[in-house]
Coordinates of C-alpha atoms and ligand atoms in Angstrom, one line a residue:
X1 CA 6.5 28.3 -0.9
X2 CA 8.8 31.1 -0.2
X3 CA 5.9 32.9 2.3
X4 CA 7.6 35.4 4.5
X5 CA 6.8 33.1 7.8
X6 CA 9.1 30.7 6.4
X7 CA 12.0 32.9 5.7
X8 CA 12.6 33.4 9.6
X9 CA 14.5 29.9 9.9
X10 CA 17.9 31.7 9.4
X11 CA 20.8 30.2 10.9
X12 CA 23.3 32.9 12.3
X13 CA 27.1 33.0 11.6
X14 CA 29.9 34.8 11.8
X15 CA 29.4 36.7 8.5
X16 CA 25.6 37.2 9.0
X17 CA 22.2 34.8 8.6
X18 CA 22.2 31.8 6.4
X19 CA 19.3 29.4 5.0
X20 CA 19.5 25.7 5.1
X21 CA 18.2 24.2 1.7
X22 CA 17.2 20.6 2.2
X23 CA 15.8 17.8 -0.1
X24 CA 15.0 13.9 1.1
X25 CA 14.8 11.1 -0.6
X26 CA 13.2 8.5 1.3
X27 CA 13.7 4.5 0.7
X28 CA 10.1 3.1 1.5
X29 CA 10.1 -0.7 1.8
X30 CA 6.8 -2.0 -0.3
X31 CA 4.5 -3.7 1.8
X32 CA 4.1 -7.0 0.1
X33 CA 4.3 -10.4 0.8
X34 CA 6.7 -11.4 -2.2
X35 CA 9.7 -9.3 -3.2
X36 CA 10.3 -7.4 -6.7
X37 CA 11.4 -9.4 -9.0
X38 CA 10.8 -13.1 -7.2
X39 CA 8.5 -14.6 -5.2
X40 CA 10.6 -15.2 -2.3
X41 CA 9.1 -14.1 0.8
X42 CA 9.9 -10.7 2.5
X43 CA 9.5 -11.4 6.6
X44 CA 11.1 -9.9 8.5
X45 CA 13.9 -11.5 10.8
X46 CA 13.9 -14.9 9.4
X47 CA 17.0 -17.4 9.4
X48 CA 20.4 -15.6 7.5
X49 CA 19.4 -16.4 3.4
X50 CA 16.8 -18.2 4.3
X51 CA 14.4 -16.4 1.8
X52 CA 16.3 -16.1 -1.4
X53 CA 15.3 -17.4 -4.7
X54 CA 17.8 -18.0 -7.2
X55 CA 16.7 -14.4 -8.8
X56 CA 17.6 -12.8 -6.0
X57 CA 20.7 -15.0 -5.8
X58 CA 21.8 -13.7 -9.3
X59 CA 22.3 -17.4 -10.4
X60 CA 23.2 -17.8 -14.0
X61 CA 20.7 -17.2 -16.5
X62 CA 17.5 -16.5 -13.8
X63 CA 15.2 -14.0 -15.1
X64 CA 13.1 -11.1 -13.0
X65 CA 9.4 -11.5 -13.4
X66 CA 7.7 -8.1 -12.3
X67 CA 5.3 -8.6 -9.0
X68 CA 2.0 -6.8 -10.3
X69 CA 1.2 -6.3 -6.6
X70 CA 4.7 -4.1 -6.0
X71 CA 3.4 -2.2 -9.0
X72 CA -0.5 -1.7 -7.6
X73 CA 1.4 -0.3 -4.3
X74 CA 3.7 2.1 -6.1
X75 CA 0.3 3.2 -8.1
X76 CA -1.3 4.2 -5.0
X77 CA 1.5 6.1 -3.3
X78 CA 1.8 8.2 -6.5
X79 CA -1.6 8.3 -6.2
X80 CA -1.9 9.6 -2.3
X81 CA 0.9 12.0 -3.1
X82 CA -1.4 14.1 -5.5
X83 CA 1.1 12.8 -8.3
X84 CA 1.4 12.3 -12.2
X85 CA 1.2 8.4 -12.9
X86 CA 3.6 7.0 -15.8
X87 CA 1.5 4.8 -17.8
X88 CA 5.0 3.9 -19.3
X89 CA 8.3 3.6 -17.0
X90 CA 11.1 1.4 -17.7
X91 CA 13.4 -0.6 -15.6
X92 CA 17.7 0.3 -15.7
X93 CA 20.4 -1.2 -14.5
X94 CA 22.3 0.7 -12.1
X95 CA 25.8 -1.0 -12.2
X96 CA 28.1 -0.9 -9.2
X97 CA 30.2 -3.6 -7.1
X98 CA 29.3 -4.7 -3.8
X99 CA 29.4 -7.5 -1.8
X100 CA 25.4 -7.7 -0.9
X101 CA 24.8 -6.8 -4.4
X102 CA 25.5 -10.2 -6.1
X103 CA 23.6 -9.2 -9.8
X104 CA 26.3 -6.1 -9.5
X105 CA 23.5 -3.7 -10.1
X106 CA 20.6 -2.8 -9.0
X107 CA 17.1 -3.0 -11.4
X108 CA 15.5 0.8 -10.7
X109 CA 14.6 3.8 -12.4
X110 CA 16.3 6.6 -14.2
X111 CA 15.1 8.1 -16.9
X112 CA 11.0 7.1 -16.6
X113 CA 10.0 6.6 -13.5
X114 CA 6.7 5.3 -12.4
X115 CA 5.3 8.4 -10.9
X116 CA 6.1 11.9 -11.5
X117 CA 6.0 15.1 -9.8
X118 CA 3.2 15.2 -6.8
X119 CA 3.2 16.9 -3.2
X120 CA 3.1 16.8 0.2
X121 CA 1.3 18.9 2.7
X122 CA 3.3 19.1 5.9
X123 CA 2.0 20.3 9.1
X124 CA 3.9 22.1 11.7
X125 CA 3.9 22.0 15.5
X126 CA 2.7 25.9 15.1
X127 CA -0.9 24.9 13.5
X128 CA 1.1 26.2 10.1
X129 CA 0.8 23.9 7.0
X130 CA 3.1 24.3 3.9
X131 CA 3.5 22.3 0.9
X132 CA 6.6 19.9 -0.4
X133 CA 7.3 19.2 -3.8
X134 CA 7.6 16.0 -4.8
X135 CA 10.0 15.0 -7.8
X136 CA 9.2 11.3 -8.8
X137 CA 8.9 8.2 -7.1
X138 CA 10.7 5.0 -8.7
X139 CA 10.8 1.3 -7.8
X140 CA 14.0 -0.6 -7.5
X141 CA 15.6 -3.2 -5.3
X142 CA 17.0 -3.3 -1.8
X143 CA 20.1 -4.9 -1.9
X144 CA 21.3 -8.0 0.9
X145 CA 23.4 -6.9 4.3
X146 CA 26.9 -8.0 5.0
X147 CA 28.1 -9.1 8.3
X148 CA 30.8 -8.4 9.5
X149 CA 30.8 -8.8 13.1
X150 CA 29.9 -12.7 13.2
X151 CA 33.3 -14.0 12.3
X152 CA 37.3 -13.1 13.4
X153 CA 38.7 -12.6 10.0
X154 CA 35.1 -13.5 7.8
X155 CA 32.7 -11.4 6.7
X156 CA 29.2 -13.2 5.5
X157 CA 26.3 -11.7 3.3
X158 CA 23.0 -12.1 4.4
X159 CA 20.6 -12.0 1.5
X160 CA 16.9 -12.2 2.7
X161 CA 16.4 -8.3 1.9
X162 CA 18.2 -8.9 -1.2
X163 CA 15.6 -7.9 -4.1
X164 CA 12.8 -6.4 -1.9
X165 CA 10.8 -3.8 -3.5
X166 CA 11.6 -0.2 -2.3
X167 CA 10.0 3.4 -3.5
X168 CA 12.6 5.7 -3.5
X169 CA 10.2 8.8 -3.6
X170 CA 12.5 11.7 -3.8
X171 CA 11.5 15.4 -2.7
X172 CA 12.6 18.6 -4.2
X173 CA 14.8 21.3 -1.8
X174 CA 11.9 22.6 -0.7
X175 CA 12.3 22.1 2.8
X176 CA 14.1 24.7 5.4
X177 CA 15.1 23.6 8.5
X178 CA 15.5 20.4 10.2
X179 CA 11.9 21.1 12.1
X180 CA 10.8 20.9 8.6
X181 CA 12.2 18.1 7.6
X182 CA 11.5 16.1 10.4
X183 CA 7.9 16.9 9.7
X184 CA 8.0 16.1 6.3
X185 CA 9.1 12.7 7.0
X186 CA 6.5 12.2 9.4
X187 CA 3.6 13.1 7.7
X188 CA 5.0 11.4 4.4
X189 CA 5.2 8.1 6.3
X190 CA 1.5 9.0 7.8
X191 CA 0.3 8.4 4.3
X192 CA 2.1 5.5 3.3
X193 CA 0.7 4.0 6.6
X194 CA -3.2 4.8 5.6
X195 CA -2.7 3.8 1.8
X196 CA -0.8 0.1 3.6
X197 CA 1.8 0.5 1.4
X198 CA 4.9 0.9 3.6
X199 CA 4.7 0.3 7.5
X200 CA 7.1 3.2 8.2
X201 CA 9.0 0.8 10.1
X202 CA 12.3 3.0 11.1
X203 CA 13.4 0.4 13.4
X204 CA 13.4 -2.1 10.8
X205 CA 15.1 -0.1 8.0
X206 CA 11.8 0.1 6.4
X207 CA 11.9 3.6 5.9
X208 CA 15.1 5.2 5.9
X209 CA 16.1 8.8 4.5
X210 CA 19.3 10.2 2.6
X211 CA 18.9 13.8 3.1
X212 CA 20.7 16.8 1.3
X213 CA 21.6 19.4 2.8
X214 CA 23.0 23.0 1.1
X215 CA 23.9 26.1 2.8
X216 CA 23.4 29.5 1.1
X217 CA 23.3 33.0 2.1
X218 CA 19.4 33.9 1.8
X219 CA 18.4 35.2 -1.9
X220 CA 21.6 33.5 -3.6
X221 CA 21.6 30.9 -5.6
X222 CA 22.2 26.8 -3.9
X223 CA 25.1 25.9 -2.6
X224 CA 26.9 22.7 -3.1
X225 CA 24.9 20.0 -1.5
X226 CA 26.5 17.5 0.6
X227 CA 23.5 14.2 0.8
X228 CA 23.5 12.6 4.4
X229 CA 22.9 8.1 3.8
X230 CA 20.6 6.3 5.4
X231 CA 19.7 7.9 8.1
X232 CA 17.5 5.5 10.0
X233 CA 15.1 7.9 12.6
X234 CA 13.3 10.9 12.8
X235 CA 15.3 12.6 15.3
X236 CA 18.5 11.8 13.6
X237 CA 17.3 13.2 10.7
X238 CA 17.1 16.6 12.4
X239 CA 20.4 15.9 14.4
X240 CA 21.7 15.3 11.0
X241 CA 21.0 18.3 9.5
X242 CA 21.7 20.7 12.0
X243 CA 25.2 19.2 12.2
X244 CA 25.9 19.6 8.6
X245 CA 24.7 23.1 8.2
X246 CA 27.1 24.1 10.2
X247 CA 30.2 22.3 9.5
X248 CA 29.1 23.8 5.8
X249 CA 28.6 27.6 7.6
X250 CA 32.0 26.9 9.2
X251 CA 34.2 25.9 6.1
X252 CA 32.6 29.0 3.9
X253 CA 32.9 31.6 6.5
X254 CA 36.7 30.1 6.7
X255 CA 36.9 31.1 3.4
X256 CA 36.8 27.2 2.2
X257 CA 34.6 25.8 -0.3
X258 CA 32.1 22.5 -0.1
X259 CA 33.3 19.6 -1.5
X260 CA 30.3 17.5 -2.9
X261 CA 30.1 14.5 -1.3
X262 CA 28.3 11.6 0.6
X263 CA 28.5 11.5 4.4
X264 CA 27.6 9.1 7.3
X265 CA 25.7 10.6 10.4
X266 CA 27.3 9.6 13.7
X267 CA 24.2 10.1 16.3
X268 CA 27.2 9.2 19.0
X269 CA 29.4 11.8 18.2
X270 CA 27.2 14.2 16.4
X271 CA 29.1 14.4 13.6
X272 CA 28.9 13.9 9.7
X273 CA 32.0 12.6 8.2
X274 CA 32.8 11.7 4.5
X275 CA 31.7 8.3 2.9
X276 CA 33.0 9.0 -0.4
X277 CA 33.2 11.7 -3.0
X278 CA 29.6 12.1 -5.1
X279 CA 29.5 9.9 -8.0
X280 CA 27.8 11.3 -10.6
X281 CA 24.9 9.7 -12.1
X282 CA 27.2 8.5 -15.3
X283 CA 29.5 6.8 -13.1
X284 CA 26.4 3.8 -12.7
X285 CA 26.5 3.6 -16.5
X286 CA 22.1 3.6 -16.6
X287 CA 21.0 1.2 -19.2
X288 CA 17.7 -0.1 -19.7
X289 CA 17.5 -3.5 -18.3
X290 CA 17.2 -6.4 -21.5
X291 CA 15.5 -8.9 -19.1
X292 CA 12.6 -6.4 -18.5
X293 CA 10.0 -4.7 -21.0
X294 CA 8.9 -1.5 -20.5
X295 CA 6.0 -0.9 -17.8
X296 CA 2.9 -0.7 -18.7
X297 CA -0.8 -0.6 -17.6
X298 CA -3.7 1.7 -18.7
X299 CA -5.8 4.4 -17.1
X300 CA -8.1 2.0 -15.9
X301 CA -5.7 0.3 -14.0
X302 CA -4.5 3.4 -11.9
X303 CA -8.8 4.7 -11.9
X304 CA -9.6 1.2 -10.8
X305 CA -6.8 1.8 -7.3
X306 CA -8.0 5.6 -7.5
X307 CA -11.5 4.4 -6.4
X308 CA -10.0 2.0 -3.8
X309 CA -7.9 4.6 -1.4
X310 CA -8.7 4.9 2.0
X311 CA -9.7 8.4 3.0
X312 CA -5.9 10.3 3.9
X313 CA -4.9 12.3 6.7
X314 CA -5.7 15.6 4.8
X315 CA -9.2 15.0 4.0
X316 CA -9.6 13.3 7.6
X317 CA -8.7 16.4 9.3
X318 CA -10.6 19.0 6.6
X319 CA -13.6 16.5 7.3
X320 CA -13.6 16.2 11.3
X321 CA -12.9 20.4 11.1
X322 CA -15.9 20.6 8.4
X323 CA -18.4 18.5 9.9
X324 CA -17.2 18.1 13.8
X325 CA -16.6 21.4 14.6
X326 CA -12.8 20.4 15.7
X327 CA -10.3 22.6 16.1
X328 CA -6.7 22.2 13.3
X329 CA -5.3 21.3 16.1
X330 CA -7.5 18.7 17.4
X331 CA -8.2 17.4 14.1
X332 CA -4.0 16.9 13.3
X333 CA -3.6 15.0 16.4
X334 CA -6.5 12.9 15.7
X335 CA -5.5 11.7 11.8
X336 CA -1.2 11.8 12.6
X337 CA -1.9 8.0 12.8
X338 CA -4.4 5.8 11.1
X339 CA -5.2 3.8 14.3
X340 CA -6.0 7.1 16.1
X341 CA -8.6 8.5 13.6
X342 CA -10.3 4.8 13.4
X343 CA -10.2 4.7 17.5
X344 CA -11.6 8.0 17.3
X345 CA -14.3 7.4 14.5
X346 CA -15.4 4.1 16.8
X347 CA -15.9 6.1 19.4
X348 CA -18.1 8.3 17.8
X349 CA -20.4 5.8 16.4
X350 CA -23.2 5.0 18.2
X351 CA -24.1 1.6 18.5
X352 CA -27.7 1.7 16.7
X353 CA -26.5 4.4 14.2
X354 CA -25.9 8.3 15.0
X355 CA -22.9 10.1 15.9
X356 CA -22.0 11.3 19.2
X357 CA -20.8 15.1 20.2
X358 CA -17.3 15.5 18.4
X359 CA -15.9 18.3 20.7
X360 CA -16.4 16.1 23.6
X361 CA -15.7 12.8 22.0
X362 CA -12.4 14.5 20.5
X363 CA -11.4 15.8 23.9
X364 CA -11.9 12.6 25.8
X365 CA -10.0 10.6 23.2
X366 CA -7.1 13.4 23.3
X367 CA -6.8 14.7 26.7
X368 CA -7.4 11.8 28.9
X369 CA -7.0 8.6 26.8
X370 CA -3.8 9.7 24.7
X371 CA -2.8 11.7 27.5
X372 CA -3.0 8.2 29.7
X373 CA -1.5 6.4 26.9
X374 CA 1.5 8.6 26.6
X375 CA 2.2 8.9 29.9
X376 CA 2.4 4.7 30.4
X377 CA 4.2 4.6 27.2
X378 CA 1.5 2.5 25.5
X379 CA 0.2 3.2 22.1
X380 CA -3.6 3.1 21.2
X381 CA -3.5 -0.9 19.9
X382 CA -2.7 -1.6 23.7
X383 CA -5.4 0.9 25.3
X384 CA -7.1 -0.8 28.0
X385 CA -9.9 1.3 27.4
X386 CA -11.6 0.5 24.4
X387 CA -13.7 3.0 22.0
X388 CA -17.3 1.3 23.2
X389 CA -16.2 2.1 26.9
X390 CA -15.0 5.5 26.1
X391 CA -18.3 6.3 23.8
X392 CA -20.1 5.0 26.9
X393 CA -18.6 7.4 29.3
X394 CA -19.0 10.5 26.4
X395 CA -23.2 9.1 27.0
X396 CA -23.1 9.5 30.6
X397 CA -21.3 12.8 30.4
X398 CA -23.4 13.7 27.3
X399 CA -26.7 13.0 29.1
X400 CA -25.7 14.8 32.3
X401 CA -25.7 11.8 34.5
X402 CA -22.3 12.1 35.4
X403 CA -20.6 15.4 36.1
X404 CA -17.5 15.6 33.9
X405 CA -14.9 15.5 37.0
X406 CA -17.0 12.0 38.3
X407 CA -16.3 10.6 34.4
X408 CA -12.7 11.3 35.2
X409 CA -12.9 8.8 38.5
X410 CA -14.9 6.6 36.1
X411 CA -12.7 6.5 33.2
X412 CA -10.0 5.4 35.7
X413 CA -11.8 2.7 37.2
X414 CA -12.6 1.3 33.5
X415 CA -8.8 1.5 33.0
X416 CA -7.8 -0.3 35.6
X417 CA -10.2 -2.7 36.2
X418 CA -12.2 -2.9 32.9
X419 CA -16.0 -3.1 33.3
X420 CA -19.6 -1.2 31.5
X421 CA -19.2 2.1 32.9
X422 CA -22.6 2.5 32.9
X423 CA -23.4 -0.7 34.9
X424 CA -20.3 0.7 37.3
X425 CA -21.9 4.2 37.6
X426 CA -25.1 2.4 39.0
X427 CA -23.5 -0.1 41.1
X428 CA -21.5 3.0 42.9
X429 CA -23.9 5.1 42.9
X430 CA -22.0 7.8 41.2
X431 CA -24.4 9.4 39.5
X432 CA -24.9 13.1 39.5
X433 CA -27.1 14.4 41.4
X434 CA -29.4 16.5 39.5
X435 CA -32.8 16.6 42.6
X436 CA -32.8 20.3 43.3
X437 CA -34.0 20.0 46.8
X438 CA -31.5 17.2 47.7
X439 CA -29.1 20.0 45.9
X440 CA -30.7 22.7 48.0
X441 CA -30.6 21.4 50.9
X442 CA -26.5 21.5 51.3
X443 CA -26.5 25.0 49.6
X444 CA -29.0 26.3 52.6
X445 CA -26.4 24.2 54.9
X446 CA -23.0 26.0 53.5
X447 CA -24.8 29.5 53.0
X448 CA -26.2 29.8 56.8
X449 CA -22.7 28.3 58.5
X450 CA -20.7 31.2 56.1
X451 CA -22.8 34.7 56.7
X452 CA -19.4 36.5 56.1
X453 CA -19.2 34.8 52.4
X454 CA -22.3 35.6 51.9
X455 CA -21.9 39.3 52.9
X456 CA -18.3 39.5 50.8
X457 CA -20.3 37.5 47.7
X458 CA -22.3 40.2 47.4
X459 CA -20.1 43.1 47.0
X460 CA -18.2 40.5 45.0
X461 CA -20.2 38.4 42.7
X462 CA -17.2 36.3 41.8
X463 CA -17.2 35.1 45.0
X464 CA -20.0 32.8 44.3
X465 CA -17.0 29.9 42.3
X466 CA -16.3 29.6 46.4
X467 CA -19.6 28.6 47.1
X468 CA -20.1 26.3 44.4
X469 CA -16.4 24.7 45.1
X470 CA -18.2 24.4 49.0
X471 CA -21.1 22.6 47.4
X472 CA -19.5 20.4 45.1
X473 CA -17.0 19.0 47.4
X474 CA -19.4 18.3 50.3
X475 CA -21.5 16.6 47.5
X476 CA -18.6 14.5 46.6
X477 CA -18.7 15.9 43.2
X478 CA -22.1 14.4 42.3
X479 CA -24.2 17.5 42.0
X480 CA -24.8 19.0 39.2
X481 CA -23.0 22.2 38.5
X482 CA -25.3 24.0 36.6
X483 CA -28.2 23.4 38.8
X484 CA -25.5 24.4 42.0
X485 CA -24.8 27.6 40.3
X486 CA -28.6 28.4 39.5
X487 CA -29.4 27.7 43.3
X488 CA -26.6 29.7 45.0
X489 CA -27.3 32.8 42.5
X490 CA -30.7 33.0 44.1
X491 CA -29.9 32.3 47.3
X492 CA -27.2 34.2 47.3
X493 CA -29.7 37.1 45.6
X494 CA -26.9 37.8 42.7
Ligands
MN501 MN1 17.8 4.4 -4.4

């Protein structure tokens, strides 16, 4: 963890370099179709309290009824971070007043959590990996939303979230810099996306992150950490942190001292200001909740969604470097999202079994159909290019009947207009012309009409990418380049 490569992420101030100590805890909507404790629905964006039971409602006398399926989805995030399962966890009652709150408290976890300590391995931009502790992941309610911007001098409460499951899967300060941190969150809501049980919706305030931040002269013990709510994007989340680091450099090298405390994140002004003081865990008064027994399944259970996970990003990218050939690189950008590595895989397969060339398949998908994507500001669901048509073009490439700067012409035509590349390669005759003596011919033509070339070529063998540029381009791009070079290095007598 402490590796020397890491160490370099120093902030300077006046008084010398400083580390930034961070720690997340993320707030992962469960993906599932009833919420916690009720079986009203949790779609998004319906009516204002149009899904609320009478649980959620915190009517008189209504009692919580655990949804097994919340609990199967909690399993197999513990499960996907590497992390201990609790065969035994026990629901408290966290008590505080607010208006969107109407049980005034929430049902989560303090003392036994679900899921216990696990880990993350985070990828950098650099190629670098390094590994995030994870502390414990608990399940608890969201609570409703208040409105206050619908009415003069009203506020309303809109309780449709009201008693949705959430994970609140909480890291230790194991992260370093806001690069970090930001890639942490990424690649911890890349595997909640591949085990389905989060849909990492930012936008939606699906997965939102309070993030601590401590400042600390490198080799001393932590600082006091001030924790950053809900902050809603993955950009902020590094905005936020390099903001606070420094407000917290600037008061202790003013001779101040932190104040621990919860802040907002103002992406507008760029600028953390105080929420209110930190309450301290006693201040909820924990109890367990009486409406709710203990947790509790058995091994089999938790083996029984063990043997159910979809293969993970990790094991993707160890398996396309293993068996592909694929460079880290390659293979990260590939399995960042699910959809990629499946478009990927597709295109792979070919249709009556067998696997097509990885290198090339992996740098077609990449370079010119991500590449495409990006630049139109699409994402893969919305390709126009599907993975049969880009395995088709791989084939052509693959089997040398198009050149690989003709498959680019191609793999524009099948973007725009759609269409069996191989059936267009035909019908426009752009096949690659592979007949030596129809090849031959045009280098005789180019090599009498340039006898100074030639001369220069062959003090200066390099000369000869001149020629085959000369050839290629009066062939329209068709011939083959191998048998081009072969031909001009005898003709040329190199
Ligand atoms: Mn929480």
């Amino acid at each position: 963890m402490n590796a020397p490569v890491r160490s370099a992420k120093l902030i300077k101030g006046a008084t010398g370099d400083w580390e930034v100590v961070v720690g997340i805890e993320v707030h992962a909507q469960v993906t599932s179709n009833a919420k916690l404790f009720s079986g009203a629905s949790t779609v998004f964006g319906g009516e204002p309290n149009a899904h609320v039971s009478l649980v959620d409602a915190a009517m008189p006398g209504m009692l919580p009824v655990i949804n097994e399926e919340c609990v199967r989805q909690a399993v197999r995030t513990g499960l996907g971070l590497k992390a201990q399962i609790n065969l035994r966890s026990v629901f408290d009652r966290k008590n505080y007043f607010y208006p969107d709150l109407p049980q005034g408290y929430q049902i989560s976890q303090y003392k036994s959590p679900i899921v216990g300590e696990g880990e993350v391995i985070v990828d950098l931009a650099d190629g670098t990996s390094f590994t995030v502790g994870i502390e414990r992941l608990h399940l608890e309610q969201d609570a409703g939303k208040s409105l206050h911007d619908q009415h003069p001098s009203m506020s309303f409460v809109d309780l449709n979230r009201s008693g949705v499951a959430l994970m609140e899967i909480v890291s230790k300060p194991d992260l370093r810099s806001a690069d970090e941190a930001r890639a942490y969150v990424t690649k911890l809501r890349t595997i909640l996306r591949y085990l389905g049980t989060c849909d990492g919706d930012m936008e939606k305030g699906n997965l939102r992150a309070d993030v601590n931040v401590s400042v600390r002269k490198p080799g001393q013990p932590l600082g006091t950490r001030c924790e950053i709510k809900n902050v809603n994007s993955i950009r902020f989340i590094g905005q936020a942190i390099e903001t606070e680091a420094r407000r917290q450099i600037g008061i202790l090298e003013d001779g101040g001292r932190i104040d621990q405390e919860t802040r907002l994140f103002d992406p507008v002004k760029g600028e953390t200001r105080s929420m209110r003081s930190k309450e301290e865990a006693h201040d909820y008064r924990y109890f367990p909740d009486p409406d709710l027994l203990p947790l509790e399944f058995d091994q089999a259970f938790v083996d029984g969604l063990k043997g159910h996970l979809p293969e993970l990003p990790d094991e993707k990218k160890a398996r396309f470097i293993k068996e592909l050939g694929l460079t880290a690189y390659d293979a990260s950008v590939l399995v960042s999202e699910r959809e990629s590595a499946d478009f990927f895989e597709q295109v792979l397969a070919m249709d009556g079994g067998g696997r097509r060339d990885g290198k090339l398949a992996a740098n077609w998908v990449i370079n010119e159909l991500f590449g495409r994507l990006n630049k139109e500001g699409r994402d893969i669901a919305a390709s126009p290019v599907s993975a049969g048509q880009l395995g088709a073009i791989v084939d052509l490439i693959g089997e040398g009947v198009i050149s690989g700067k003709i498959a680019k012409d191609l793999f524009e035509i099948v973007w725009s207009e759609g269409g069996d590349p191989r059936a267009i390669v035909e019908s426009r005759g752009m096949k690659q012309v592979t007949d030596l003596s129809a090849i031959e011919k045009v280098v005789d033509d180019i090599v009498a009409a340039n006898p100074d070339k030639v001369a220069q070529a062959k003090a200066k063998p390099t000369m000869i990418g001149w020629f085959v540029g000369q050839v290629m381009k009066s062939s329209g791009g068709k011939a083959n380049p191998q048998a081009v070079n072969d031909l001009l290095k005898a003709k040329l007598g190199l």
